[in-house]
Amino acid sequence: MDVNAAVAAAAAIAGVCTGVIAMLAFRWSERDQKRPTRTSLHTDPVLPPGVDTVLSVLRSSAVVLDEADSVVKASSAAYALGLVRGGKLAVEPMLQMARDTRRDGEIRQVELDLPRRGTGRGDALAVSARVAPLGSRLVLLLVEDLTEARRIEAVRRDFVANVSHELKTPVGALSLLSEAVMDASDDPEAVERFAGRMQIEATRLTNLVQELIDLSRVQNDDPLEDAEPVRVDELVAEAIDRCRQPAASKQITMAAGGTADLRIWGNRGQLAAALGNLVENAVNYSPARTRVGIAARRVAAPGGDLIEVAVTDQGIGISDKDKERVFERFYRVDPARSRATGGTGLGLAIVKHVAASHGGEVTVWSSEGQGSTFTLRLPEAVAARVPEKTPRTPRTQTPYASGPGDVRDEDDAHGPDRSTAYESIPAAPEVLP
């Protein structure tokens, strides 16, 4: 009996000891799991509450660094800008700012020009970097991309400088001519001659101011707010009427042809200004006794049919180096000739903005000494489409020489092409009085 009691007591003591050991082992394991490891200090650091959420909605590129300069968190924009590589901040000036801020706790800000990665271009990436302490051991870096803002600012400065220069020329001429008129008050012929020059300069100044207003309007207004189906035939007729007098003074024949009853969806005033500028340019830069052709047609496109209006002249043409810049504001292929024709250098810029705001484009084909073809492509007003009709029958057919200033007949539409901009325009020239 005593033996059994001793065995039971020993078993009870062993069970108690086992339980105590198991409890101590569990407590030790739990304590060990809560203890931060060397790896967890760098891979899973703890950000202050709410910081992760705030960084995810910021537009700036955000980078959080720990006391070892390792990246704790970085936004996708920071990687896109090339700020973070291999878990480290790759921009040395920013890294030095972070170290200084960690040392003294002061907020720092600086603007830097960083090289672009993988583009092969020489232009730099302009950024503004701001560093601030985040808690006791973290540092927050916010980076704003200023490249586009600087580009817009440069464009604005150039625009203001160009406008000032263009306005100064006619205003200065008017001032000198008015003095000449006063000095020649006793000479009626001189007064008449100077007064005529004053009228020319005043007209140039008026045109410049009007085109500045038009350019500002097409850049700021949404053309689709007042959109309507616009007949291409009416736009062509309006453009021809606008240029009828200067064309008659140079004995230039204006011919219209192509597919009839086409419609474009957009702002009528802006579309008329764009096509009128193309026709006016063609007349101004064409020699006397030549032809200017305007042809319209429908072309198939993946996103829907387009209306293509081509304006072709037999003028001086444009060199290859100037083709990419003719749509820039105030850019002139021949400044001396532009002043002789009264050009402001804004007409084609207006055409480009109108085409872009209507979901289309404008292209140019040209050869020096042979002429140019400006092609305006805009989406068709599908809801207003009428049944297909045959091309208009011209009242007077004028044969064209085989040059780039031609507006070809329907029979020539599938013949050899001279350029992409002038690809198979189905034109039946109609010589207008």
XYZ file of C-alpha atoms in Angstrom:
433
model
C 0.000 0.000 0.000
C 2.870 2.254 0.853
C 4.547 1.357 -2.445
C 1.483 2.297 -4.477
C 1.134 5.589 -2.625
C 4.769 6.391 -3.258
C 4.417 5.630 -6.970
C 1.310 7.819 -7.204
C 3.042 10.649 -5.409
C 6.060 10.385 -7.697
C 3.823 10.405 -10.761
C 2.005 13.472 -9.495
C 5.263 15.274 -8.851
C 6.514 14.340 -12.354
C 3.286 15.603 -13.924
C 3.554 18.892 -12.066
C 7.165 19.306 -13.156
C 6.260 18.514 -16.778
C 3.475 21.066 -16.700
C 5.751 23.718 -15.240
C 8.416 23.019 -17.861
C 5.827 23.129 -20.685
C 4.436 26.428 -19.405
C 7.913 27.923 -19.139
C 8.750 26.712 -22.665
C 5.519 28.251 -24.038
C 6.245 31.576 -22.332
C 9.800 31.570 -23.630
C 8.658 30.795 -27.182
C 6.049 33.557 -27.092
C 8.630 36.040 -25.812
C 11.068 34.968 -28.510
C 8.471 35.497 -31.256
C 7.769 39.033 -30.086
C 11.464 39.923 -30.007
C 12.478 41.793 -33.257
C 15.140 40.072 -35.315
C 17.912 41.722 -37.290
C 16.107 40.852 -40.538
C 12.768 42.201 -39.410
C 14.310 45.520 -38.485
C 15.072 46.123 -42.174
C 12.300 44.278 -44.016
C 9.220 44.912 -41.852
C 9.691 48.198 -39.990
C 6.758 49.777 -38.241
C 5.556 53.107 -39.669
C 3.698 55.548 -37.455
C -0.089 54.999 -37.551
C -1.721 56.490 -40.649
C 1.517 57.329 -42.464
C 1.157 54.464 -44.936
C -2.342 55.618 -45.877
C -1.274 59.237 -46.272
C 1.703 58.348 -48.479
C -0.490 56.237 -50.755
C -2.684 59.217 -51.694
C 0.064 61.812 -52.154
C 0.786 62.995 -55.694
C 4.430 63.497 -54.809
C 6.996 60.717 -55.017
C 7.494 59.525 -51.430
C 10.422 57.652 -49.853
C 10.799 56.706 -46.165
C 14.334 55.947 -44.917
C 15.416 54.304 -41.661
C 18.510 55.034 -39.562
C 20.642 52.829 -41.829
C 19.551 54.793 -44.981
C 17.594 51.749 -46.162
C 14.292 52.342 -47.937
C 11.408 51.429 -45.622
C 8.710 52.433 -48.089
C 8.700 54.024 -51.536
C 5.860 54.934 -53.861
C 5.674 53.647 -57.431
C 6.355 57.180 -58.703
C 9.688 57.164 -56.827
C 10.719 54.025 -58.671
C 9.520 55.491 -61.972
C 11.681 58.582 -61.477
C 14.692 56.407 -60.683
C 15.023 57.655 -57.102
C 15.160 54.169 -55.580
C 17.378 51.338 -56.835
C 18.144 48.087 -55.040
C 16.433 49.186 -51.828
C 18.589 52.313 -51.567
C 18.080 55.978 -52.364
C 20.042 56.460 -55.598
C 20.348 60.276 -55.568
C 23.358 61.305 -53.478
C 22.271 64.942 -52.775
C 18.921 63.695 -51.451
C 20.643 61.034 -49.360
C 22.904 63.659 -47.798
C 19.876 65.837 -47.044
C 18.234 62.883 -45.287
C 21.324 62.291 -43.141
C 21.523 65.959 -42.168
C 17.823 66.029 -41.274
C 18.163 62.857 -39.198
C 21.054 64.477 -37.323
C 19.521 67.861 -36.463
C 15.791 67.349 -37.134
C 15.490 70.351 -39.475
C 13.285 70.317 -42.587
C 15.225 70.881 -45.814
C 14.164 71.639 -49.388
C 16.152 71.934 -52.612
C 15.588 71.906 -56.391
C 17.731 69.543 -58.445
C 18.257 68.607 -62.094
C 18.528 64.843 -62.459
C 19.602 62.950 -65.596
C 16.911 60.888 -67.258
C 17.453 57.150 -67.116
C 17.368 55.082 -70.286
C 16.061 57.817 -72.602
C 19.306 58.737 -74.325
C 18.250 62.386 -74.234
C 20.370 65.162 -72.886
C 17.570 67.081 -71.163
C 17.388 66.805 -67.372
C 14.561 65.988 -65.010
C 13.756 68.985 -62.820
C 12.568 68.041 -59.315
C 11.926 69.692 -55.961
C 12.944 67.562 -52.945
C 11.741 68.135 -49.373
C 13.073 66.124 -46.402
C 11.485 66.017 -42.923
C 11.897 63.804 -39.827
C 9.231 61.124 -39.323
C 9.221 59.947 -35.743
C 12.443 59.306 -33.836
C 14.379 57.255 -36.395
C 12.662 57.599 -39.788
C 13.059 60.302 -42.438
C 10.446 61.228 -45.066
C 11.476 62.425 -48.551
C 8.886 64.022 -50.868
C 9.867 64.748 -54.488
C 7.843 66.837 -56.972
C 8.461 66.581 -60.721
C 8.802 70.156 -62.029
C 9.825 69.267 -65.590
C 6.464 69.967 -67.225
C 5.940 73.137 -65.190
C 9.324 74.471 -66.298
C 8.572 73.606 -69.914
C 5.246 75.454 -69.770
C 6.941 78.421 -68.138
C 9.567 78.491 -70.902
C 6.836 78.357 -73.555
C 5.024 81.205 -71.818
C 8.181 83.326 -71.702
C 8.865 82.687 -75.364
C 5.277 83.494 -76.240
C 5.350 86.800 -74.361
C 8.692 87.704 -75.944
C 7.414 86.862 -79.435
C 4.182 88.782 -78.934
C 6.103 91.804 -77.680
C 8.409 91.675 -80.690
C 5.572 91.238 -83.186
C 3.549 94.081 -81.676
C 6.579 96.355 -81.494
C 7.213 96.164 -85.247
C 3.901 97.598 -86.554
C 3.569 100.002 -83.624
C 7.064 101.365 -84.271
C 6.318 101.644 -87.978
C 3.124 103.586 -87.275
C 5.026 105.971 -85.009
C 7.678 106.664 -87.660
C 5.113 107.036 -90.432
C 3.059 109.482 -88.389
C 6.171 111.629 -87.892
C 6.852 111.424 -91.625
C 3.310 112.577 -92.371
C 3.729 115.558 -90.056
C 7.038 116.514 -91.676
C 5.565 116.176 -95.176
C 2.407 118.142 -94.497
C 3.183 120.442 -97.436
C 3.645 117.520 -99.882
C 0.264 115.905 -100.713
C 1.859 113.023 -102.624
C 4.161 112.127 -99.736
C 1.281 112.349 -97.277
C -0.780 110.006 -99.436
C 2.110 107.543 -99.738
C 2.809 107.532 -96.013
C -0.888 107.232 -95.199
C -1.079 104.132 -97.399
C 1.825 102.581 -95.519
C 0.120 103.428 -92.245
C -2.982 101.574 -93.388
C -0.884 98.510 -94.198
C 0.786 98.520 -90.769
C -2.549 99.133 -89.021
C -4.069 96.156 -90.878
C -1.117 93.982 -89.878
C -1.518 95.044 -86.244
C -5.259 94.335 -86.352
C -4.683 90.883 -87.843
C -2.076 90.060 -85.222
C -4.321 91.039 -82.322
C -7.251 89.115 -83.828
C -5.170 85.975 -84.309
C -3.899 86.222 -80.737
C -7.515 86.362 -79.583
C -8.423 83.401 -81.824
C -5.476 81.340 -80.557
C -6.374 82.058 -76.943
C -9.984 81.099 -77.613
C -9.242 77.764 -79.287
C -6.836 76.841 -76.482
C -9.228 77.643 -73.633
C -12.669 76.805 -75.033
C -14.146 73.337 -75.417
C -15.366 73.201 -79.042
C -17.703 70.290 -78.325
C -19.856 72.373 -75.973
C -21.382 74.184 -78.965
C -20.815 71.393 -81.474
C -23.102 70.841 -84.435
C -22.962 69.087 -87.813
C -21.106 71.465 -90.137
C -21.242 71.083 -93.912
C -17.806 70.943 -95.469
C -19.105 72.581 -98.670
C -20.095 75.656 -96.667
C -16.712 75.835 -94.953
C -14.931 75.627 -98.307
C -17.159 78.317 -99.842
C -16.559 80.587 -96.843
C -12.789 80.102 -97.062
C -12.817 80.913 -100.791
C -14.881 84.056 -100.231
C -12.451 85.141 -97.527
C -9.500 84.940 -99.927
C -11.226 85.997 -103.132
C -9.798 89.530 -103.262
C -6.097 88.680 -102.601
C -6.373 85.770 -105.032
C -7.854 88.012 -107.739
C -5.092 90.586 -107.266
C -2.505 87.859 -107.987
C -4.617 86.198 -110.710
C -4.706 82.971 -108.702
C -7.445 80.485 -109.627
C -9.176 78.798 -106.678
C -10.732 75.428 -107.435
C -12.996 73.345 -105.170
C -13.891 69.711 -105.700
C -14.248 66.293 -104.147
C -17.147 64.484 -102.495
C -20.236 66.577 -101.818
C -22.505 66.685 -98.760
C -19.879 65.824 -96.168
C -20.341 66.941 -92.580
C -18.027 67.426 -89.610
C -19.131 67.502 -85.982
C -17.671 70.514 -84.216
C -17.638 74.241 -83.614
C -18.474 75.990 -86.857
C -16.550 79.179 -86.098
C -13.333 77.369 -85.212
C -13.553 75.018 -88.205
C -14.129 77.949 -90.548
C -11.132 79.793 -89.078
C -8.886 76.735 -89.475
C -9.778 76.039 -93.112
C -9.708 79.756 -93.912
C -6.150 80.001 -92.541
C -5.015 77.107 -94.732
C -6.506 78.650 -97.869
C -5.165 82.104 -96.985
C -1.655 80.689 -96.527
C -1.892 78.928 -99.868
C -2.851 82.168 -101.619
C -0.258 84.297 -99.824
C 2.648 81.970 -100.605
C 1.698 81.191 -104.212
C 3.141 83.027 -107.212
C 0.854 84.956 -109.536
C -1.195 83.062 -112.148
C -1.124 79.728 -110.300
C -3.870 77.547 -108.790
C -5.031 76.732 -105.281
C -7.154 73.602 -104.921
C -9.449 72.536 -102.078
C -10.694 68.932 -102.140
C -12.760 66.998 -99.583
C -13.397 63.295 -99.252
C -14.346 60.589 -96.762
C -11.651 58.117 -95.676
C -12.067 54.954 -93.620
C -10.344 54.768 -90.240
C -10.362 52.176 -87.398
C -12.215 54.471 -84.984
C -14.722 55.720 -87.557
C -14.709 57.518 -90.885
C -12.758 60.752 -91.208
C -13.352 63.766 -93.398
C -10.182 64.820 -95.159
C -9.877 68.328 -96.578
C -6.713 69.006 -98.571
C -5.540 72.489 -99.565
C -2.950 72.371 -102.348
C -0.901 75.194 -103.830
C 1.866 75.652 -106.385
C 3.890 77.973 -104.183
C 7.434 78.182 -102.869
C 7.217 74.956 -100.838
C 8.729 74.077 -97.462
C 12.104 72.491 -96.795
C 12.387 69.256 -94.813
C 13.958 71.011 -91.815
C 11.063 73.458 -91.599
C 8.191 70.962 -91.917
C 8.335 69.960 -88.253
C 8.173 73.580 -87.082
C 5.619 75.218 -89.366
C 2.854 74.677 -86.778
C 4.763 76.467 -84.008
C 3.587 79.891 -82.888
C 5.279 82.779 -84.699
C 7.484 80.427 -86.723
C 8.011 81.582 -90.302
C 9.773 79.679 -93.044
C 10.815 82.956 -94.670
C 10.405 85.902 -92.255
C 11.074 88.501 -94.958
C 8.428 87.041 -97.239
C 6.000 86.686 -94.340
C 6.256 90.388 -93.611
C 5.681 91.140 -97.279
C 2.510 89.033 -97.240
C 1.336 90.312 -93.865
C 1.699 86.940 -92.141
C 1.773 86.776 -88.344
C 3.060 83.233 -87.862
C -0.033 82.215 -85.864
C -2.317 80.883 -88.589
C -1.006 77.316 -88.677
C -0.771 77.192 -84.868
C -4.500 77.949 -84.749
C -5.161 75.191 -87.310
C -3.208 72.693 -85.214
C -5.114 73.516 -82.010
C -8.492 73.402 -83.749
C -7.715 70.015 -85.284
C -6.502 68.584 -81.962
C -9.472 69.897 -79.967
C -11.853 68.309 -82.513
C -10.135 64.929 -82.298
C -8.296 65.238 -85.619
C -4.947 66.285 -87.015
C -3.303 68.418 -89.675
C -0.370 67.238 -91.786
C 1.777 68.760 -94.503
C 3.425 67.476 -97.642
C 5.714 69.861 -99.451
C 8.639 70.117 -101.837
C 10.699 73.246 -102.285
C 9.848 75.079 -105.468
C 6.913 72.783 -106.282
C 4.218 73.543 -103.735
C 2.567 72.261 -100.580
C -0.484 70.274 -99.526
C -1.951 70.798 -96.065
C -4.431 68.083 -95.108
C -6.990 68.550 -92.341
C -8.484 65.279 -91.040
C -11.481 65.443 -88.698
C -14.098 62.914 -87.490
C -17.247 62.765 -89.563
C -20.621 63.685 -88.091
C -21.972 60.136 -88.363
C -25.495 60.948 -87.220
C -25.806 63.547 -89.948
C -24.508 61.362 -92.787
C -26.602 61.473 -95.948
C -26.778 58.814 -98.678
C -23.614 58.579 -100.747
C -23.633 60.758 -103.827
C -21.420 60.916 -106.824
C -18.761 63.634 -106.962
C -19.919 66.997 -108.210
C -19.827 67.658 -111.906
C -17.693 70.731 -112.530
C -19.111 73.649 -114.405
C -15.728 74.339 -115.953
C -12.961 71.760 -116.160
C -9.444 73.109 -116.053
C -6.660 70.621 -116.858
C -3.876 70.687 -114.323
C -0.221 70.113 -115.023
C 1.295 67.066 -113.340
C 2.761 68.949 -110.397
C 2.196 68.890 -106.654
C -0.183 71.809 -106.920
C -2.708 69.767 -108.867
C -6.128 68.761 -107.628
C -6.583 65.507 -109.515
C -9.696 64.151 -111.191
C -11.487 60.990 -110.064
C -9.858 59.020 -112.891
C -6.414 59.804 -111.438
C -7.317 58.871 -107.850
C -5.774 55.418 -108.065
C -2.658 56.430 -109.934
C 0.858 56.861 -108.526
C 0.991 58.916 -105.366
C 3.470 61.681 -104.571
C 3.077 61.777 -100.789
C 1.093 60.522 -97.831
C -0.449 63.941 -97.243
C -1.712 64.049 -100.812
C -2.825 60.445 -101.107
C -5.432 59.939 -103.856
C -7.649 62.987 -103.390
C -10.762 62.322 -105.481
C -11.135 65.849 -106.766
C -13.211 67.128 -109.641
C -11.990 70.733 -109.892
C -14.683 73.331 -110.139
C -13.321 76.706 -111.115
C -15.153 79.371 -109.223
C -15.453 82.922 -110.396
